[in-house]
Tab-separated table of C-alpha atoms and ligand atoms in Angstrom:
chain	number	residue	atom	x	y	z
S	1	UNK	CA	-4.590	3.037	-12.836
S	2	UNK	CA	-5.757	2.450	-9.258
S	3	UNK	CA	-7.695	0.072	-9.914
S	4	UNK	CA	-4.652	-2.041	-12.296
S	5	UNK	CA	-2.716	-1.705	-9.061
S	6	UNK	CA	-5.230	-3.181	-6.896
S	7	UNK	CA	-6.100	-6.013	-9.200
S	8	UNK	CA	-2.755	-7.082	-9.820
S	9	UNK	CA	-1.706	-7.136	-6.234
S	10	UNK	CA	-5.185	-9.322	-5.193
S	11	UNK	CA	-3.869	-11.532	-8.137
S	12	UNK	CA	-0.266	-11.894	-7.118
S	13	UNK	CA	-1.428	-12.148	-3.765
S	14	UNK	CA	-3.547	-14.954	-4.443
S	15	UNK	CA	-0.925	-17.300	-5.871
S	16	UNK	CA	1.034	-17.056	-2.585
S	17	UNK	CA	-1.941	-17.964	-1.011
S	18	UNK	CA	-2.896	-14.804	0.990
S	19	UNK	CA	-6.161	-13.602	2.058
S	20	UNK	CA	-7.865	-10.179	2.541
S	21	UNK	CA	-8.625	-9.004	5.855
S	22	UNK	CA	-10.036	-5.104	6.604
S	23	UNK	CA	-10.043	-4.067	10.123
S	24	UNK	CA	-11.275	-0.636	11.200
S	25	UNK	CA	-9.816	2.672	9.663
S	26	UNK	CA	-9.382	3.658	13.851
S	27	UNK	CA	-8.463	2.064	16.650
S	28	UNK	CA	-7.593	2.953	20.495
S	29	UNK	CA	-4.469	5.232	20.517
S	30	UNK	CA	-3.300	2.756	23.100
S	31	UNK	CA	-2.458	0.535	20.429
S	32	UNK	CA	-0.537	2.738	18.273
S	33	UNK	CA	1.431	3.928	21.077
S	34	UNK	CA	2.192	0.124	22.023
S	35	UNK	CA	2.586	-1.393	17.917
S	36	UNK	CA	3.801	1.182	16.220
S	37	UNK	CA	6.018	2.673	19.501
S	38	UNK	CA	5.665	5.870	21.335
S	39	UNK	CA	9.390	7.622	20.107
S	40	UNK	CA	8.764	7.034	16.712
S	41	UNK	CA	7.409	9.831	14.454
S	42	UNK	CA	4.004	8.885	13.310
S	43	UNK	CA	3.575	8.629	16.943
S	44	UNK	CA	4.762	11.159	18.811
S	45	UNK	CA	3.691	14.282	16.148
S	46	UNK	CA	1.882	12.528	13.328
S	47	UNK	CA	-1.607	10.384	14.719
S	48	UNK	CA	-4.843	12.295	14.442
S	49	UNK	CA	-6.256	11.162	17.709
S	50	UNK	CA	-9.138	12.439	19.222
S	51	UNK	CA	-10.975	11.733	22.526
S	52	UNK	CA	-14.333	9.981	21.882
S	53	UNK	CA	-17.311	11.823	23.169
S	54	UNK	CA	-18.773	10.592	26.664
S	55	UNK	CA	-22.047	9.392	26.943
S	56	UNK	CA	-24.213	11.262	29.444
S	57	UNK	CA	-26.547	10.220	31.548
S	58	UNK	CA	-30.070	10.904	31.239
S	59	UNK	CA	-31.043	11.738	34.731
S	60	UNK	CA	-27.869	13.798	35.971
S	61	UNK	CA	-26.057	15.241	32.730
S	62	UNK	CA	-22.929	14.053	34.535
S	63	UNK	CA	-20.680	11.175	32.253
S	64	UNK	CA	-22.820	7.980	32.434
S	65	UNK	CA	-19.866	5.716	33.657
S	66	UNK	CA	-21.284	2.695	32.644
S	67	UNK	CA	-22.081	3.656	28.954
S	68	UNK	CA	-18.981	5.203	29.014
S	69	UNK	CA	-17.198	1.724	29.360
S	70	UNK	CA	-19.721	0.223	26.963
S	71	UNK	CA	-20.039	2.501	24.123
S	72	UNK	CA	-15.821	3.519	24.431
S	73	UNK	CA	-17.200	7.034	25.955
S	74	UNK	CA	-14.078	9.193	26.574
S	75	UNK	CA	-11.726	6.921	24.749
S	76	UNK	CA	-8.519	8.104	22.877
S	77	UNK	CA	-8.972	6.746	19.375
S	78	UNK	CA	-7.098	7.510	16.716
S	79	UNK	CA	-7.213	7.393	12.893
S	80	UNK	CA	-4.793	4.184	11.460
S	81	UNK	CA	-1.623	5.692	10.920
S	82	UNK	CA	-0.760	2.236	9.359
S	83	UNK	CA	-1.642	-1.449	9.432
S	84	UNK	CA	-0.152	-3.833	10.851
S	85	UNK	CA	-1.041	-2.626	14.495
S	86	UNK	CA	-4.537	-3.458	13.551
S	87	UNK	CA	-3.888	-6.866	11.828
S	88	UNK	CA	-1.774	-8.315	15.081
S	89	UNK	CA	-4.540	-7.202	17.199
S	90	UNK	CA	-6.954	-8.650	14.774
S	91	UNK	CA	-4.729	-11.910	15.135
S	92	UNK	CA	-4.719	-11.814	18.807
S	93	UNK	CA	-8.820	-10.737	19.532
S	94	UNK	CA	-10.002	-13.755	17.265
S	95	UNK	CA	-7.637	-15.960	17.636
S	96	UNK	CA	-6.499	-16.363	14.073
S	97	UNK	CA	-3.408	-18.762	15.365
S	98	UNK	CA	-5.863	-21.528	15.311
S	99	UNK	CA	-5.826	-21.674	11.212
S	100	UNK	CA	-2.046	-21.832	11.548
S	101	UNK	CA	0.052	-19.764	9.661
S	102	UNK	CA	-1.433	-16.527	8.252
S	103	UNK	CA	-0.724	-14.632	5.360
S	104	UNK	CA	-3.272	-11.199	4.956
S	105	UNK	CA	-2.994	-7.847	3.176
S	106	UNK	CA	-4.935	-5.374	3.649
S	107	UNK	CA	-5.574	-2.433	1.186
S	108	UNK	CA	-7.022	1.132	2.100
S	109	UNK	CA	-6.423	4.854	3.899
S	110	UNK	CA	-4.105	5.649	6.417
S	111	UNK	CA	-3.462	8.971	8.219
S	112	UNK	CA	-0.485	11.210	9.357
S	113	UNK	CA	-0.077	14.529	9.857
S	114	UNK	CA	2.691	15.449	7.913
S	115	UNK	CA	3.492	18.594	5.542
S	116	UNK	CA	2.153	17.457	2.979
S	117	UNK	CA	4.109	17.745	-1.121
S	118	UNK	CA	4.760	14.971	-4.046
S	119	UNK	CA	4.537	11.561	-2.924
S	120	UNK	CA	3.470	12.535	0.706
S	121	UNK	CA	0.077	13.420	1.815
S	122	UNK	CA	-1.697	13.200	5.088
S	123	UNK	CA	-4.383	10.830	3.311
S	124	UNK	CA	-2.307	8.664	1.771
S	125	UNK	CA	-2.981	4.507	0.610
S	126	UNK	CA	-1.150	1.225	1.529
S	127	UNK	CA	-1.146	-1.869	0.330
S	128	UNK	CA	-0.072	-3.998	3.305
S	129	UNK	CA	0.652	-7.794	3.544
S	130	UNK	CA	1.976	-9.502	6.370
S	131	UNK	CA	2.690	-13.262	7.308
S	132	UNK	CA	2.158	-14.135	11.228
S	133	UNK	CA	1.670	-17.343	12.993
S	134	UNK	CA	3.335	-19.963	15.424
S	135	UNK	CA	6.701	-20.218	14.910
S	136	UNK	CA	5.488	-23.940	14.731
S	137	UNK	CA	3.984	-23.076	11.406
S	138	UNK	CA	7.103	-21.732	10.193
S	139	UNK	CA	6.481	-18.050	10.558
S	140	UNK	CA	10.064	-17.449	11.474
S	141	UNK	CA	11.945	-19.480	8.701
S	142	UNK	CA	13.883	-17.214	6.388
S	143	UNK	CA	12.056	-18.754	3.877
S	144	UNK	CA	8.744	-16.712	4.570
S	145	UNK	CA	11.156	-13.630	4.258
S	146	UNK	CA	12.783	-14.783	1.239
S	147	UNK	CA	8.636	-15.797	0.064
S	148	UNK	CA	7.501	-12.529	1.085
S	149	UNK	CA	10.348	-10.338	-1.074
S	150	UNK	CA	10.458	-12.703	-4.386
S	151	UNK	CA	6.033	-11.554	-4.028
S	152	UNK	CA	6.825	-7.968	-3.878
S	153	UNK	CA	9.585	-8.459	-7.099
S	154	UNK	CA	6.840	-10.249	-8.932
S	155	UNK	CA	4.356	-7.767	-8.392
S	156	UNK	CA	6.574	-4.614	-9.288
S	157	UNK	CA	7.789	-6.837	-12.542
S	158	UNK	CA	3.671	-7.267	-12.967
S	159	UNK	CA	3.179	-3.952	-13.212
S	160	UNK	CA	5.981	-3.016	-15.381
S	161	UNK	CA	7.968	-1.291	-13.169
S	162	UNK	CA	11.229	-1.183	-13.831
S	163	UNK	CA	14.526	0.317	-11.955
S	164	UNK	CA	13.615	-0.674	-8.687
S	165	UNK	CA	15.925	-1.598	-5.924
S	166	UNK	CA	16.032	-3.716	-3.180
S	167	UNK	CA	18.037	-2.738	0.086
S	168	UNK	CA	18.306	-5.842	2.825
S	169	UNK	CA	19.490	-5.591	6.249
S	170	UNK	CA	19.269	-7.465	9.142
S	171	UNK	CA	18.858	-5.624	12.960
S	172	UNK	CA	19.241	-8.779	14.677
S	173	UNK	CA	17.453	-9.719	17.567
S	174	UNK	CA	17.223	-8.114	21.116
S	175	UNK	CA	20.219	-9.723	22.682
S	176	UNK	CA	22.125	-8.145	19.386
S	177	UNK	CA	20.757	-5.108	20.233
S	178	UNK	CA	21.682	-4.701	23.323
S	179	UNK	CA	25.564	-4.719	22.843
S	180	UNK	CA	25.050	-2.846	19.473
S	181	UNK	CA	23.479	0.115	21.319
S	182	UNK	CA	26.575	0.122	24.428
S	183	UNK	CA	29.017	0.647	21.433
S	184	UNK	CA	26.565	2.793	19.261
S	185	UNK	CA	26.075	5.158	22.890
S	186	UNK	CA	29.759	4.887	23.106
S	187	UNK	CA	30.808	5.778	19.569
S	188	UNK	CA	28.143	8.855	20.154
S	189	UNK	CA	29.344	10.461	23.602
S	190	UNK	CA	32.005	12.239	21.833
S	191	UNK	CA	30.485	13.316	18.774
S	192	UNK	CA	26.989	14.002	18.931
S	193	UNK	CA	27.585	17.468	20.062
S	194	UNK	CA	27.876	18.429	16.484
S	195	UNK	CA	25.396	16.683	15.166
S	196	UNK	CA	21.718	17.997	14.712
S	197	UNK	CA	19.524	18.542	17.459
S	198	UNK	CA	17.163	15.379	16.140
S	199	UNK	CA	20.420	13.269	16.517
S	200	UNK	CA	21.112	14.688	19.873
S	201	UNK	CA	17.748	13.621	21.154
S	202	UNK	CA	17.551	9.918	19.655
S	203	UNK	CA	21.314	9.660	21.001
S	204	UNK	CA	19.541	9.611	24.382
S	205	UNK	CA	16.374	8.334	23.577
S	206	UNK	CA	16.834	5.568	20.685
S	207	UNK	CA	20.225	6.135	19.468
S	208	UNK	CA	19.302	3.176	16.964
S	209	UNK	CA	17.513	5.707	14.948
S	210	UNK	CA	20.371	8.186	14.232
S	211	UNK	CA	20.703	6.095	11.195
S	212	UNK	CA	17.600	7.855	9.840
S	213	UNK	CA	19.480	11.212	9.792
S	214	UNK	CA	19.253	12.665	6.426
S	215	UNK	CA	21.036	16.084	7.739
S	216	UNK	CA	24.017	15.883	5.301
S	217	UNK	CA	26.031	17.777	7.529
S	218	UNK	CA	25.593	14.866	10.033
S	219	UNK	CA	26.065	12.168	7.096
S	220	UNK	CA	30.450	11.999	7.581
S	221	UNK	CA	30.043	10.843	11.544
S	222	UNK	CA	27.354	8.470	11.014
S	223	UNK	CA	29.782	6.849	8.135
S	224	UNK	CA	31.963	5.624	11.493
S	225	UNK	CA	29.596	4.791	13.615
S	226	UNK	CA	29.372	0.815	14.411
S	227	UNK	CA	26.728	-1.065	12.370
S	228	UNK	CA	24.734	-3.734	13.613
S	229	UNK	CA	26.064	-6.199	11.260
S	230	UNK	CA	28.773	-6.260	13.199
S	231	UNK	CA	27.107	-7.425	16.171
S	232	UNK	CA	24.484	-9.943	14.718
S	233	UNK	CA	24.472	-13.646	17.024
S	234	UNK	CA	25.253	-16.861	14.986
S	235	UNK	CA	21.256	-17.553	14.385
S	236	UNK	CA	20.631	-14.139	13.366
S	237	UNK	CA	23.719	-14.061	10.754
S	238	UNK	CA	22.412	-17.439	9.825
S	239	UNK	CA	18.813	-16.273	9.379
S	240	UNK	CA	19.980	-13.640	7.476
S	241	UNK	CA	22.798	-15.585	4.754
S	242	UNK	CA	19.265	-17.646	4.707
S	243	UNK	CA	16.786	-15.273	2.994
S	244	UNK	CA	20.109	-14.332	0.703
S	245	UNK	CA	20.674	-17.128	-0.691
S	246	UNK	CA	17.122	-17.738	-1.421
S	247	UNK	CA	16.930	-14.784	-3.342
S	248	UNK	CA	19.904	-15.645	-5.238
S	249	UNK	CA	18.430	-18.792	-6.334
S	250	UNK	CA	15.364	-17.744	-7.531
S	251	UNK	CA	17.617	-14.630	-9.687
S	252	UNK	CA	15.894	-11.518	-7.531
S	253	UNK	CA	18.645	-8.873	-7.262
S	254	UNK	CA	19.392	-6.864	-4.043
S	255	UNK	CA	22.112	-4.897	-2.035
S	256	UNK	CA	22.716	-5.100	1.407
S	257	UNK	CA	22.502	-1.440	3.346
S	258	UNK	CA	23.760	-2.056	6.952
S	259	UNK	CA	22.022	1.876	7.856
S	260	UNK	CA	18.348	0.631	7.482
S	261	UNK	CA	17.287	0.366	10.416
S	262	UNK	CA	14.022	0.250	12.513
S	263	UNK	CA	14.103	1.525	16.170
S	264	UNK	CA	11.982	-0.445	18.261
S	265	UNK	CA	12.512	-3.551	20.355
S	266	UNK	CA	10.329	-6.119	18.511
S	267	UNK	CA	11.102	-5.535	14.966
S	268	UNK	CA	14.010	-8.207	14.580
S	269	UNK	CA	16.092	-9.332	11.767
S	270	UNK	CA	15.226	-8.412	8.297
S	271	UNK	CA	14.179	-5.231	7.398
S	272	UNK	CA	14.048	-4.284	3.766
S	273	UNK	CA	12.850	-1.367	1.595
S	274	UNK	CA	12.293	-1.225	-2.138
S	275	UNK	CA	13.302	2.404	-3.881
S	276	UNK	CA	12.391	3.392	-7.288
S	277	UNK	CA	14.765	6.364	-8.708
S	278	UNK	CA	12.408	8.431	-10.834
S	279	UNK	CA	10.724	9.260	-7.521
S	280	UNK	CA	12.890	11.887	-6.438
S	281	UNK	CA	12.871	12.733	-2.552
S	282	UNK	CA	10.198	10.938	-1.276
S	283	UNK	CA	11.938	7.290	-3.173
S	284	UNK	CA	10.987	4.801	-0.871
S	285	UNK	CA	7.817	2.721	-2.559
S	286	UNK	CA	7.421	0.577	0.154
S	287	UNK	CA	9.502	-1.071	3.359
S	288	UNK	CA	8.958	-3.503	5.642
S	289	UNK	CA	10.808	-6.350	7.934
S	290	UNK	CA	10.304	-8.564	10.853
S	291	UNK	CA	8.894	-8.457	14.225
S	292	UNK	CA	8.933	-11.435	15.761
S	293	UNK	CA	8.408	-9.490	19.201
S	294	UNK	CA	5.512	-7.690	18.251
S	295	UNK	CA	2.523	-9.812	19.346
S	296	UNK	CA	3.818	-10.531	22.681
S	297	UNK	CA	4.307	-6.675	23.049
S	298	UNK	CA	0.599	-6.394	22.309
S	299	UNK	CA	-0.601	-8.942	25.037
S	300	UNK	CA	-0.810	-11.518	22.472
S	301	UNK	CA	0.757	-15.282	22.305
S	302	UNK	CA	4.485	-15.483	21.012
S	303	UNK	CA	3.783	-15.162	16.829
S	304	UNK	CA	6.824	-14.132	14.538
S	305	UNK	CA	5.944	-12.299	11.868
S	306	UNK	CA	6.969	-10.631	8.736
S	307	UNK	CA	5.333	-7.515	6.146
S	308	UNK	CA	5.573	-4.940	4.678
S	309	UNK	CA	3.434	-1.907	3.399
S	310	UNK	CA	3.739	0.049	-0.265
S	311	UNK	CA	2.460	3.503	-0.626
S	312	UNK	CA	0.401	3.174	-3.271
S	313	UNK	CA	0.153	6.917	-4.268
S	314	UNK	CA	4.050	6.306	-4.569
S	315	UNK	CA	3.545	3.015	-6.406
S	316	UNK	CA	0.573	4.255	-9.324
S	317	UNK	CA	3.473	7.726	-9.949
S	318	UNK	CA	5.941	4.631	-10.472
S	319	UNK	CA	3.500	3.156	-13.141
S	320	UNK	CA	5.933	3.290	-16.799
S	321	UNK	CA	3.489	5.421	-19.217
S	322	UNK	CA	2.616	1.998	-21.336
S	323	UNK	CA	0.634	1.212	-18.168
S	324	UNK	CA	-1.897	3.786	-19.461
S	325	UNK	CA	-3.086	1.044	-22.147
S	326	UNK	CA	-4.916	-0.596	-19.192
S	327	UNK	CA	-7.054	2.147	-19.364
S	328	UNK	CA	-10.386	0.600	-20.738
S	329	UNK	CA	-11.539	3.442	-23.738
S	330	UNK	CA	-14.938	3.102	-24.798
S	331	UNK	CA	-15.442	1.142	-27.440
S	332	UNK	CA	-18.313	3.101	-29.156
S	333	UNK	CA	-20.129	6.460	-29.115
S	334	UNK	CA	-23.930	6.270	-29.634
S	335	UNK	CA	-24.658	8.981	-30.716
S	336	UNK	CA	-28.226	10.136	-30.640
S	337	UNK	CA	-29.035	12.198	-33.638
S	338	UNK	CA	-32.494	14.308	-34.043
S	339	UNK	CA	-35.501	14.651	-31.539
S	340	UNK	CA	-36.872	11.334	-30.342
S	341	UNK	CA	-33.619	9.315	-30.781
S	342	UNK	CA	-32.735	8.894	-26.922
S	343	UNK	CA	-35.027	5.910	-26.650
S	344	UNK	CA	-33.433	4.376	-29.613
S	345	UNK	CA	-29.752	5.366	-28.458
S	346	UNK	CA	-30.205	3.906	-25.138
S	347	UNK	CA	-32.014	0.239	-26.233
S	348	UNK	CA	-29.004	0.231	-28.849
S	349	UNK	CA	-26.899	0.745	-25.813
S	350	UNK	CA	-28.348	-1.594	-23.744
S	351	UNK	CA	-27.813	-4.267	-26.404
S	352	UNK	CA	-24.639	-3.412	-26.678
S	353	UNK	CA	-23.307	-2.709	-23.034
S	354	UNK	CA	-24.902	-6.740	-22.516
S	355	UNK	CA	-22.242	-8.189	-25.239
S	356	UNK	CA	-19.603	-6.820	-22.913
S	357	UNK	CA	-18.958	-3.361	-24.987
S	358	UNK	CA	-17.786	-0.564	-23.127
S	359	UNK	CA	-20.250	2.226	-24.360
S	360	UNK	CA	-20.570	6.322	-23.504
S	361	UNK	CA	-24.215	7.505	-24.567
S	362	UNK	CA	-24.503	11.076	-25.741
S	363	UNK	CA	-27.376	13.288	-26.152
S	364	UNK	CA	-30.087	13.623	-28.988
S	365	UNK	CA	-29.984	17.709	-28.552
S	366	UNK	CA	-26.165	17.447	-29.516
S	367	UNK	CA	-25.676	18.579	-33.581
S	368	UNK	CA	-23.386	15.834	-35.444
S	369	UNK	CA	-20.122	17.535	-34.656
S	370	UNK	CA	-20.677	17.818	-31.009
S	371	UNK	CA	-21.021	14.222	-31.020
S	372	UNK	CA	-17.862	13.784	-33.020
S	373	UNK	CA	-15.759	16.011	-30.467
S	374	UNK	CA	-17.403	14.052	-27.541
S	375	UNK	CA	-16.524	10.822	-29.224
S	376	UNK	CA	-12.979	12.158	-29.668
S	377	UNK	CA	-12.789	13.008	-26.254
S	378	UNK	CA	-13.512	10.446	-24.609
S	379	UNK	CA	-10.953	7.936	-26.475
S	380	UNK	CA	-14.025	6.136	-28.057
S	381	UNK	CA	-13.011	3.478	-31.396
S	382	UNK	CA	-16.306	3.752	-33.335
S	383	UNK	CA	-18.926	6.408	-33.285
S	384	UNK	CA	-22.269	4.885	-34.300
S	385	UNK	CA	-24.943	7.102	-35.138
S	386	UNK	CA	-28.922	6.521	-34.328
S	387	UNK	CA	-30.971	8.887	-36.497
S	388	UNK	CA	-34.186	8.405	-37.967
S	389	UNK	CA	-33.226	6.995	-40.959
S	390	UNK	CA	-31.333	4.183	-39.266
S	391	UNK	CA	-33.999	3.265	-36.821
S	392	UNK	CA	-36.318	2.995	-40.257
S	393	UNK	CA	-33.450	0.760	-41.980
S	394	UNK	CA	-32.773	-1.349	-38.671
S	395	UNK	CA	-28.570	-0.139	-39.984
S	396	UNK	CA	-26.328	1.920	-38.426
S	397	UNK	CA	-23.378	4.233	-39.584
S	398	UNK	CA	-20.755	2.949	-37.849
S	399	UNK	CA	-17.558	5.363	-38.256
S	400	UNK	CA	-14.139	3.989	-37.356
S	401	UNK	CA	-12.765	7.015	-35.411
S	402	UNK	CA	-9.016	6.364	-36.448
S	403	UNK	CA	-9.346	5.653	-39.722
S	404	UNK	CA	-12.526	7.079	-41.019
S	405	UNK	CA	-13.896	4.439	-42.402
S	406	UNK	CA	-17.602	4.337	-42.206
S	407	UNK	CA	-20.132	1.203	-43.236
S	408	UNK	CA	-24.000	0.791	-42.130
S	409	UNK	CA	-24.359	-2.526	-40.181
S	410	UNK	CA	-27.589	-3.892	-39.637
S	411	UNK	CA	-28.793	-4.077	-35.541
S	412	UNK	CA	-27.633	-7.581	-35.324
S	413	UNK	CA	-24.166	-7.378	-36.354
S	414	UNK	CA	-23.338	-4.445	-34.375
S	415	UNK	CA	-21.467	-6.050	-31.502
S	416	UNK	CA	-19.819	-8.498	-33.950
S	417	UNK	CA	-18.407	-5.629	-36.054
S	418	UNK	CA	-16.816	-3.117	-33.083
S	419	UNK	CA	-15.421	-6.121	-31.199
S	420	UNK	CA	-13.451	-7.134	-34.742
F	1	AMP	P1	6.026	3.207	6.511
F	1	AMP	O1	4.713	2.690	7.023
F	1	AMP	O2	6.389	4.545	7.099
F	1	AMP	O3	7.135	2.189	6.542
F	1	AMP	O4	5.782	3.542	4.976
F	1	AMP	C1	5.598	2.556	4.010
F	1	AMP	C2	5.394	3.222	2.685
F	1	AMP	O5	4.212	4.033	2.727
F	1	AMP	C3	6.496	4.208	2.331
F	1	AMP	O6	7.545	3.534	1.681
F	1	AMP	C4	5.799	5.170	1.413
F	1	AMP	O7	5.774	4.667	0.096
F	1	AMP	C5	4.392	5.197	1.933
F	1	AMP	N1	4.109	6.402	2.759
F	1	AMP	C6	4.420	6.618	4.056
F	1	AMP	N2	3.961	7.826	4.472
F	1	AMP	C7	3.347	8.379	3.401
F	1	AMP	C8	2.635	9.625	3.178
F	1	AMP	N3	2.462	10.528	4.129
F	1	AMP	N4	2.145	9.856	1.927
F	1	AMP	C9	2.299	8.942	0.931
F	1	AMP	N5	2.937	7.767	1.095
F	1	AMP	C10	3.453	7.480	2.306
């Protein structure tokens, strides 16, 4: 089932013309702390980080300073808590702006410390795509956003998942921000005394992210609290009725949800997140947004940008039950019957693994009805049996599994007869 994800996605990513790029499974803390922002979550109680063991020096024992610098001796590191960190700074260290606009997704572990239960785990898989370049390249046109969400419908309607649910918002740029947060601290002063000690803390800290309270005690005074849509600047609103009406041409259905938000300076107008109802607490498949902000933050030319990243544990639980007939059954049993049949079993095998057959082997010490329950087992169509006689005859019983039909069919017609 993994692997149906993972092809599908490579294939829908292909046909918008993205490429695959891997970068390291860790990276310096540093950048975490920077990309990913040093109040949010994942950083401030979820990174497993570790200090990277100092080279000494031969002659003194003492830290060889030198190597140290050299070898990343004494270096905070930590494990990827997710991706696009890592692709930006992959775009800034090579230089990737000078093959214009870039669309990569990445596929593979990521790590946070979290309690782990259904849907969350501390081990966990995303498939991450993002589109970054010069805004000469068109990296910040609405159209990439509107490009970026029709992909992600496509490849949830690929994979026959249905019931999903797009949520759209837009946290406008910095300058919105700015006079969003005066009236969002304002709104606050007299209120977040009741409100839960998380709230109390972001009020002060990022009051932007009091919109991630799920507390439902707390739910009634966030209802009044200012949104950001009200403060969005003529190109941001414009940006924004942009990527809708896209959307609405091409027929991909969404609602707008003025509470999702993403606290941190660079991420900028769209932010999105796709929810799938038979999911239960842990809904969210995958989110993403904008951050035109985020490559100058890491030291790196101006380069809007735009992804997201699906949890693909999330995503494969999503998977309808008819996705199960991807699941490639073998198409025969050879089953070795008697002493001396192995040899026989596995050349038949051979022959018939090379015509593109999938084929499971079992063992010449197994009695007939061992075979039979293996065969069962493991899904397999035919059973064909290899027993002295056979080899003698150069024909095989071949036994239908379903229906119990059995013929002999010489050597040569084998393949012919399982793939009809
Ligand atoms: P985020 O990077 O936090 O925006 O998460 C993107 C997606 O990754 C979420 O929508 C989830 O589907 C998935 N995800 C995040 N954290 C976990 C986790 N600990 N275990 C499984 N999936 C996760």
């Amino acid at each position: 089932m993994w692997n149906f994800v993972e092809e599908t996605a490579r294939d829908v990513f292909r046909a918008y013309n993205f490429q695959e790029i891997r970068t390291p499974i860790f990276e310096s803390t540093e950048l975490f702390a920077r990309g990913v922002g040093e109040e949010t979550d994942i950083v401030a109680k979820e990174m497993y980080t570790w200090e990277d063991r100092s080279r000494k020096s031969p002659l003194t024992d003492a830290p060889h300073e030198a190597a140290a610098d050299v070898l990343g001796g004494g270096q905070s590191l930590t494990l990827r808590p997710e991706a696009t960190a890592g692709i930006v700074r992959a775009y800034i260290e090579h230089k990737l702006w000078d093959r214009g606009l870039n669309k990569l997704y990445c596929i593979g572990p990521m790590f946070r410390r979290e309690r782990p239960q259904k849907g969350r785990y501390r081990q966990f898989y995303q498939i991450d795509a993002e589109i970054i370049g010069p805004a000469s390249a068109g990296s910040d046109s609405p159209a990439r956003d509107a490009e970026l969400l029709e992909m992600l419908a496509t490849l949830l309607d690929r994979l026959g998942i249905a019931g999903w649910n797009l949520e759209l918002n837009s946290v406008g740029c910095p300058n919105d921000r700015e006079a969003f947060n005066q009236a969002l601290r304002k709104a606050l002063e007299p209120v977040v005394g009741q409100m839960c000690a998380d709230c109390q803390r972001r009020a002060v800290t990022n009051p932007l992210r009091v919109f991630d309270c799920k507390v439902p005690a707390d739910q009634p005074i966030i209802e009044k609290l200012p949104r950001i849509s009200q403060f969005l600047d003529e190109p941001c609103r414009r940006h924004f009725d942009e990527v809708q009406q896209i959307l609405t041409k091409v027929g991909i259905p969404f609602s707008l949800n003025d509470r999702l938000v993403r606290g941190l300076d660079y991420y900028t107008r769209t932010a999105f997140e796709f929810t799938h109802g038979a999911l239960g607490a842990q809904n969210a498949i995958l989110g993403g947004g904008r951050y035109d902000g985020l490559s100058e933050a890491l030291g790196g030319p101006p380069a809007p940008g735009i992804g997201f990243a699906i949890g693909e544990d999330r995503l494969v639980m999503s998977l309808p039950q008819s996705a199960e007939s991807v699941l490639k059954k073998p198409d025969v049993y050879v089953a070795a019957l008697g002493t001396g049949m192995n040899g026989e079993a596995a050349r038949l095998a051979r022959e018939l693994r090379r015509e593109n057959l999938v084929v499971d082997l079992g063992d010449e010490g197994f009695r007939l009805k061992k075979s039979f329950e293996a065969a069962t087992r493991a899904g397999a169509k035919y059973i064909l049996i290899v027993g002295e006689n056979e080899v003698k005859a150069d024909a095989f019983a071949l036994k239908n599994l379903a229906s119990g039909e059995q013929v002999s069919v010489p050597r040569g017609e084998l393949a012919q007869k399982i793939r009809a």
